[in-house]
Coordinates of C-alpha atoms in Angstrom, one line a residue:
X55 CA 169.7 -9.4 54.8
X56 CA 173.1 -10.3 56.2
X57 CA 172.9 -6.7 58.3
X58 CA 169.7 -7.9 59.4
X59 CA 170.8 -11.2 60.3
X60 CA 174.3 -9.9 61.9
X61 CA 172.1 -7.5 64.4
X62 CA 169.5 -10.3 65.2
X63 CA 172.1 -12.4 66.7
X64 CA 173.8 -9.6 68.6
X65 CA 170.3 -9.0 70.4
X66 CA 170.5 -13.0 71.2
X67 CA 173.7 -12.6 72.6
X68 CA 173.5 -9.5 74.9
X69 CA 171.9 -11.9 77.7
X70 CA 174.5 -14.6 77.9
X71 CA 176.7 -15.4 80.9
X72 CA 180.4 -16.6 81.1
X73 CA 179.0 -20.2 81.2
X74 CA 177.2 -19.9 77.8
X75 CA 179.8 -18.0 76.3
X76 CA 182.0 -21.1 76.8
X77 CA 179.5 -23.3 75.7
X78 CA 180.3 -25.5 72.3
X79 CA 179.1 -24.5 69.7
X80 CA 178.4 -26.8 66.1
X81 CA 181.1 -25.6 64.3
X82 CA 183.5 -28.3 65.2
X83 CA 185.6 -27.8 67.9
X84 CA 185.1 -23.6 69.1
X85 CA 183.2 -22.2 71.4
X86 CA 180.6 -19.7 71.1
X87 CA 182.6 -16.9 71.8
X88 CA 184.8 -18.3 69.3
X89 CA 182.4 -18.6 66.7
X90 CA 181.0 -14.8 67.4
X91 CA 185.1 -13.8 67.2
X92 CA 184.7 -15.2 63.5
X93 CA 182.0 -13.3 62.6
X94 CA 183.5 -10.5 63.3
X95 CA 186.4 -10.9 61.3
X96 CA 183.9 -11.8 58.2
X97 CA 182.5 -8.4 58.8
X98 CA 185.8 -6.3 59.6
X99 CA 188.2 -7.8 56.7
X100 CA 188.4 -6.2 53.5
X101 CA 189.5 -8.2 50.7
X102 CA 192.6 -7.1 50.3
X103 CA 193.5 -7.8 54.1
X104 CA 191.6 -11.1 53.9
X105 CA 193.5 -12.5 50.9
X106 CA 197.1 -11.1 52.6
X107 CA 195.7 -13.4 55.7
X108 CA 194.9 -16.4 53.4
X109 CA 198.4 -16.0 51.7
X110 CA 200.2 -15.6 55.1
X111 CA 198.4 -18.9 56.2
X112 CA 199.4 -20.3 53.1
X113 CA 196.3 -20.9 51.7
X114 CA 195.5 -23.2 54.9
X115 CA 192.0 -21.7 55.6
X116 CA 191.9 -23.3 59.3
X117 CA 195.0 -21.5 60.1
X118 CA 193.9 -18.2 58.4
X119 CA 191.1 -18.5 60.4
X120 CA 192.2 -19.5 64.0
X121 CA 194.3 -16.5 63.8
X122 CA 191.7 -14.4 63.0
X123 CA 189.3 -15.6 65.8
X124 CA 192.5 -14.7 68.0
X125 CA 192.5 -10.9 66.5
X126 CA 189.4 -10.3 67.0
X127 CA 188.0 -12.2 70.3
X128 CA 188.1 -9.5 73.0
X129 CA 189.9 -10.1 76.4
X130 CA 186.4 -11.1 77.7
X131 CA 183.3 -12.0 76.4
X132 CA 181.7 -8.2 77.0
X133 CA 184.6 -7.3 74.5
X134 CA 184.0 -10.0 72.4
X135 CA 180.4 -8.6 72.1
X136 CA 181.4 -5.0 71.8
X137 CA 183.5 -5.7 68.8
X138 CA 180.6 -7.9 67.1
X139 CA 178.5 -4.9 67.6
X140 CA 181.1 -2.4 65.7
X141 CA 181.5 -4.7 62.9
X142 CA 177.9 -5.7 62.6
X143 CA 176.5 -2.0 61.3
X144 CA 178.3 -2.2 58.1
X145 CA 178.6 -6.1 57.2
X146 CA 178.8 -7.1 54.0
X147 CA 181.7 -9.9 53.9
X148 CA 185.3 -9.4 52.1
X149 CA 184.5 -9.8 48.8
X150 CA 182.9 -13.2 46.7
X151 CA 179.3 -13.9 46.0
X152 CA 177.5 -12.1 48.4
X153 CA 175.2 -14.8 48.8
X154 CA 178.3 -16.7 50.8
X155 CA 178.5 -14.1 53.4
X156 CA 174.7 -14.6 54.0
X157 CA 175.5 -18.1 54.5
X158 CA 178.2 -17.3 56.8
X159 CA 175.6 -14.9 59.7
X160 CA 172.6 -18.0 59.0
X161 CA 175.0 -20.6 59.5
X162 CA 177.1 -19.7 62.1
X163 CA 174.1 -17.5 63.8
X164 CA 172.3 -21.0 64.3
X165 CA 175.8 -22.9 65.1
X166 CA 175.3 -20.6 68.4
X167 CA 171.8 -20.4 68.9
X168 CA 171.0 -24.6 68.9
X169 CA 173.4 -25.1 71.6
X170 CA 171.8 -22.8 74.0
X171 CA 168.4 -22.9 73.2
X172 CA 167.5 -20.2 71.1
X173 CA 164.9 -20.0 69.2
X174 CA 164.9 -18.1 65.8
X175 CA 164.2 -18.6 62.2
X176 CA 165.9 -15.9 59.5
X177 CA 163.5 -14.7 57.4
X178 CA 162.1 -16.8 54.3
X179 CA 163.5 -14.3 51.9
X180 CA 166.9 -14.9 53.7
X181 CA 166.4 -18.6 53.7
X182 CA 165.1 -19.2 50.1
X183 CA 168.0 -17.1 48.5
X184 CA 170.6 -19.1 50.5
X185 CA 169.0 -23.0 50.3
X186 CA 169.0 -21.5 46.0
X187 CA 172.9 -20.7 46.4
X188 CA 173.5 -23.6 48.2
X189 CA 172.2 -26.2 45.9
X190 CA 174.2 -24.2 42.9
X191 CA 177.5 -24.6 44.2
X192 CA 180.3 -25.8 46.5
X193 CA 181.8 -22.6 48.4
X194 CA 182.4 -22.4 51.9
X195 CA 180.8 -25.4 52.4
X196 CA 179.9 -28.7 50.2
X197 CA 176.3 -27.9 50.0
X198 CA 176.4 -29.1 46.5
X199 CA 177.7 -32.2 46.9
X200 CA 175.6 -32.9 50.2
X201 CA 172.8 -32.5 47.9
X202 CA 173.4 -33.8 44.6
X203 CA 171.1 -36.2 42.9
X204 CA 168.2 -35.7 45.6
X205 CA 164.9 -34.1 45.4
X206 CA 164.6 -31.1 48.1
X207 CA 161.8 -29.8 48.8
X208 CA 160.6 -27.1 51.9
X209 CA 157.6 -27.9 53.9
X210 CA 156.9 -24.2 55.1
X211 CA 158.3 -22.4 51.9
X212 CA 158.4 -22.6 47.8
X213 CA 161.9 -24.3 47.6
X214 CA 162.5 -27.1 45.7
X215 CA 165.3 -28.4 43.8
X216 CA 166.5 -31.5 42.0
X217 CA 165.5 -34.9 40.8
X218 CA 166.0 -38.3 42.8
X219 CA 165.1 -39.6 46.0
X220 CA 162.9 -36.9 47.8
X221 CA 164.3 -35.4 51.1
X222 CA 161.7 -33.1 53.1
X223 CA 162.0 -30.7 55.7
X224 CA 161.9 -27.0 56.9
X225 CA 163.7 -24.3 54.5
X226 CA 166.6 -24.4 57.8
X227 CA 167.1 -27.3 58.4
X228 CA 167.8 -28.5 54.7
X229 CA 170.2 -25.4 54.9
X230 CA 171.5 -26.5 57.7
X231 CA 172.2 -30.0 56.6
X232 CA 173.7 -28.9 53.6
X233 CA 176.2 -27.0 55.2
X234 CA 177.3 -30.0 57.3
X235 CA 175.3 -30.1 60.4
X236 CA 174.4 -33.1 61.3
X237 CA 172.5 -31.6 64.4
X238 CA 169.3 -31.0 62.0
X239 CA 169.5 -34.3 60.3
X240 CA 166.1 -35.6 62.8
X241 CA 164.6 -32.4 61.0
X242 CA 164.1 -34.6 57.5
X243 CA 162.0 -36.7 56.6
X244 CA 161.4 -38.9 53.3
X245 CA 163.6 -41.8 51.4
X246 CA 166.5 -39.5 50.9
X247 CA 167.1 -38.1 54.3
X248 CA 169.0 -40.7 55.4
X249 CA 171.3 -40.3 52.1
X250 CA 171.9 -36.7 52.8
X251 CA 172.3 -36.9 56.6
X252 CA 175.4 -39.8 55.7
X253 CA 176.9 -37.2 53.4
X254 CA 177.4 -34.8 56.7
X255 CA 178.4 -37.0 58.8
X256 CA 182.3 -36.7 60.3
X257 CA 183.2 -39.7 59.0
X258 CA 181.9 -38.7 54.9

């Protein structure tokens, strides 16, 4: 799934110009390029040279990041692409639940597509596997706590979860929501929406 996912955005991506590449993306403040750049360092790292990045940061995980955006964006966006491509064949994420590496390609693949426009929906294999992880457990992302004490359920697939006030909405953008993208929020509907988009905010 995360292969499949990883070679799904790099057909979305071969068409982009300079401009798009530039564009902003949802993950707070990078670009898309930038955010592509990450993925690829999800897909290249091995645990052992991931955790010796981590340690070198000092356990500051924006730090270990941004400096591994900056190893592995290319000196243009074609290069930024080509590496992508290399890393994609044989992604699988550094080590951890595999299920958070999943989250990583979904996540980020639709932190890039929203902004320009492109239309695409992982499969609902992909997407009922993640929303289940996501609802278990705080990771890379407070999905737990985003949705604790609500009642989720999908409107175009079997996932449900929890007790409470009742939040509806597609499989994605409950996902999506969960992992702190307030971009989807319009997506929900029923009393609890409003609870869960307040828990993504910037401000919460």
């Amino acid at each position: 799934m995360i292969r499949a996912e990883y070679a799904a955005l790099a057909d979305d991506l071969a068409g982009l110009d300079d401009g798009q590449w530039a564009k902003q993306s949802l993950c707070g403040e990078w670009t898309i390029e930038e955010v592509v750049a990450h993925l690829t360092a999800a897909a290249s790292l091995s645990f052992p040279r991931w955790l010796r990045s981590v340690i070198g940061a000092r356990f500051d995980f924006d730090l270990h990041n941004r400096r591994r955006v900056a190893e592995f964006r290319g000196a243009t966006p074609a290069e930024t692409l080509a590496r992508y491509r290399a890393a994609a064949a044989h992604a699988t994420g550094p080590g951890g639940p595999v299920d958070a590496w999943l989250g990583e390609i979904v996540v980020h693949g639709q932190d890039i597509r929203r902004p320009l426009g492109l239309p695409r929906t992982p499969s609902a294999e992909a997407l009922e596997r993640l929303a289940r992880f996501y609802v278990r457990r705080d990771f890379t992302v407070a999905s737990k706590t985003v949705s604790a004490g609500l009642r989720l359920e999908a409107t175009d697939g079997p996932f449900t979860h929890g007790t409470g006030e009742l939040v509806t909405g597609p499989t994605l953008a409950l996902i999506m929501v969960m992992a702190g993208r307030a971009a989807y929020g319009d997506e929900l509907a029923g009393p609890g929406a409003e609870i869960m988009r307040a828990r993504c905010s910037p401000a919460a």
